[in-house]
CSV table of C-alpha atoms in Angstrom, one decimal:
chain,number,residue,atom,x,y,z
A,1,MET,CA,-79.4,-63.2,83.5
A,2,ASN,CA,-78.5,-59.8,84.5
A,3,GLY,CA,-75.5,-58.4,82.9
A,4,GLN,CA,-74.8,-61.6,80.8
A,5,ASN,CA,-74.8,-61.4,77.2
A,6,LYS,CA,-76.2,-64.0,74.8
A,7,PRO,CA,-74.2,-65.3,72.0
A,8,ALA,CA,-75.7,-63.9,68.6
A,9,ASP,CA,-77.3,-66.4,66.5
A,10,PRO,CA,-75.3,-67.4,63.4
A,11,PRO,CA,-76.5,-65.8,60.1
A,12,ILE,CA,-78.7,-68.0,57.9
A,13,GLN,CA,-77.1,-68.8,54.7
A,14,ILE,CA,-79.3,-69.8,51.8
A,15,ASN,CA,-77.5,-71.4,48.9
A,16,LYS,CA,-78.8,-71.6,45.4
A,17,GLU,CA,-79.7,-75.4,45.7
A,18,SER,CA,-82.3,-74.5,48.3
A,19,GLU,CA,-83.6,-71.7,46.4
A,20,LYS,CA,-84.2,-74.1,43.5
A,21,GLU,CA,-85.9,-76.6,45.7
A,22,ASN,CA,-88.2,-74.2,47.2
A,23,ASN,CA,-89.0,-73.1,43.6
A,24,TYR,CA,-89.8,-76.6,42.6
A,25,LYS,CA,-91.9,-77.4,45.9
A,26,ASN,CA,-94.1,-74.4,45.2
A,27,LYS,CA,-95.6,-76.0,42.1
A,28,ASP,CA,-99.0,-74.6,43.0
A,29,LYS,CA,-97.4,-71.2,42.0
A,30,ASP,CA,-95.7,-72.6,39.0
A,31,GLU,CA,-97.7,-71.6,35.8
A,32,GLY,CA,-94.8,-73.2,33.3
A,33,LEU,CA,-97.0,-76.2,32.2
A,34,VAL,CA,-100.1,-74.2,31.8
A,35,LEU,CA,-98.3,-71.6,29.9
A,36,LEU,CA,-96.7,-74.3,27.7
A,37,ILE,CA,-100.1,-75.9,26.8
A,38,PHE,CA,-101.5,-72.4,25.9
A,39,SER,CA,-98.7,-71.7,23.7
A,40,CYS,CA,-99.2,-74.9,21.9
A,41,ILE,CA,-102.8,-74.3,21.4
A,42,LEU,CA,-101.9,-71.1,19.7
A,43,PHE,CA,-100.9,-73.1,16.6
A,44,LEU,CA,-104.5,-74.2,16.3
A,45,ILE,CA,-106.2,-70.6,16.7
A,46,ALA,CA,-103.9,-69.1,14.0
A,47,PRO,CA,-104.9,-65.7,13.7
A,48,PHE,CA,-105.1,-64.8,17.3
A,49,GLY,CA,-101.9,-66.3,18.3
A,50,VAL,CA,-100.2,-63.1,17.1
A,51,PHE,CA,-102.1,-61.1,19.9
A,52,ILE,CA,-102.2,-63.9,22.6
A,53,ALA,CA,-98.5,-65.3,22.5
A,54,PRO,CA,-97.0,-61.7,23.8
A,55,ILE,CA,-99.3,-61.9,26.7
A,56,ILE,CA,-98.1,-65.3,27.4
A,57,ILE,CA,-94.5,-64.1,27.1
A,58,TRP,CA,-95.3,-61.4,29.5
A,59,ARG,CA,-96.9,-63.6,32.0
A,60,ASN,CA,-93.8,-66.1,31.8
A,61,LYS,CA,-91.2,-65.9,34.5
A,62,LYS,CA,-87.8,-67.3,35.1
A,63,THR,CA,-89.1,-69.1,38.1
A,64,ASN,CA,-91.4,-71.5,35.9
A,65,LEU,CA,-90.3,-74.7,35.2
A,66,TYR,CA,-90.5,-74.6,31.4
A,67,TYR,CA,-89.8,-71.0,30.9
A,68,LYS,CA,-87.3,-71.3,28.0
A,69,LEU,CA,-89.5,-73.8,26.1
A,70,VAL,CA,-92.4,-71.6,26.5
A,71,TYR,CA,-90.6,-68.7,25.0
A,72,ILE,CA,-89.3,-71.0,22.2
A,73,VAL,CA,-93.0,-72.3,21.5
A,74,CYS,CA,-94.5,-68.7,21.7
A,75,ILE,CA,-91.9,-67.5,19.1
A,76,GLY,CA,-92.7,-70.4,16.8
A,77,ALA,CA,-96.3,-69.8,17.2
A,78,ILE,CA,-96.1,-66.1,16.3
A,79,LEU,CA,-94.0,-67.0,13.1
A,80,TYR,CA,-96.6,-69.7,12.1
A,81,ASN,CA,-99.4,-67.1,12.6
A,82,LEU,CA,-97.8,-64.6,10.6
A,83,TYR,CA,-97.3,-67.1,8.0
A,84,THR,CA,-100.7,-68.5,7.8
A,85,GLY,CA,-101.9,-64.8,8.1
A,86,TYR,CA,-100.0,-63.8,5.0
A,87,GLY,CA,-101.2,-66.9,3.2
A,88,ASN,CA,-104.8,-66.0,4.0
A,89,LEU,CA,-104.4,-62.5,3.0
A,90,SER,CA,-102.6,-63.4,-0.3
A,91,ASP,CA,-105.6,-65.9,-1.2
A,92,TYR,CA,-108.1,-63.2,-0.5
A,93,LEU,CA,-106.3,-60.6,-2.5
A,94,ASP,CA,-105.5,-63.3,-5.5
A,95,TRP,CA,-101.6,-63.0,-4.9
A,96,GLY,CA,-99.7,-65.8,-6.0
A,97,ALA,CA,-100.6,-69.1,-7.6
A,98,THR,CA,-103.3,-70.1,-5.2
A,99,GLU,CA,-106.1,-69.6,-7.7
A,100,TYR,CA,-108.9,-72.2,-7.8
A,101,HIS,CA,-110.5,-72.8,-11.3
């Protein structure tokens, strides 16, 4: 062994498919489904969805399984919450034709 050179190990190559497999294997770290469920619940708690949806968007990552769908549902929840907030405000201030006799 004295004076003999060992051949170097070949470099390890990681392709994108193995990275995707690793992302799917680590489902315990994947918050995509939980964030999607929370973003769907935002439709039920109308005034608070405007404040909670940006937190869910901030928490979402590209490594989550449903990250695009979470963005779409959160944006829809924000728009819905703004619409219902405007409806409640216009009802309270007697704007429009939503009067009860």
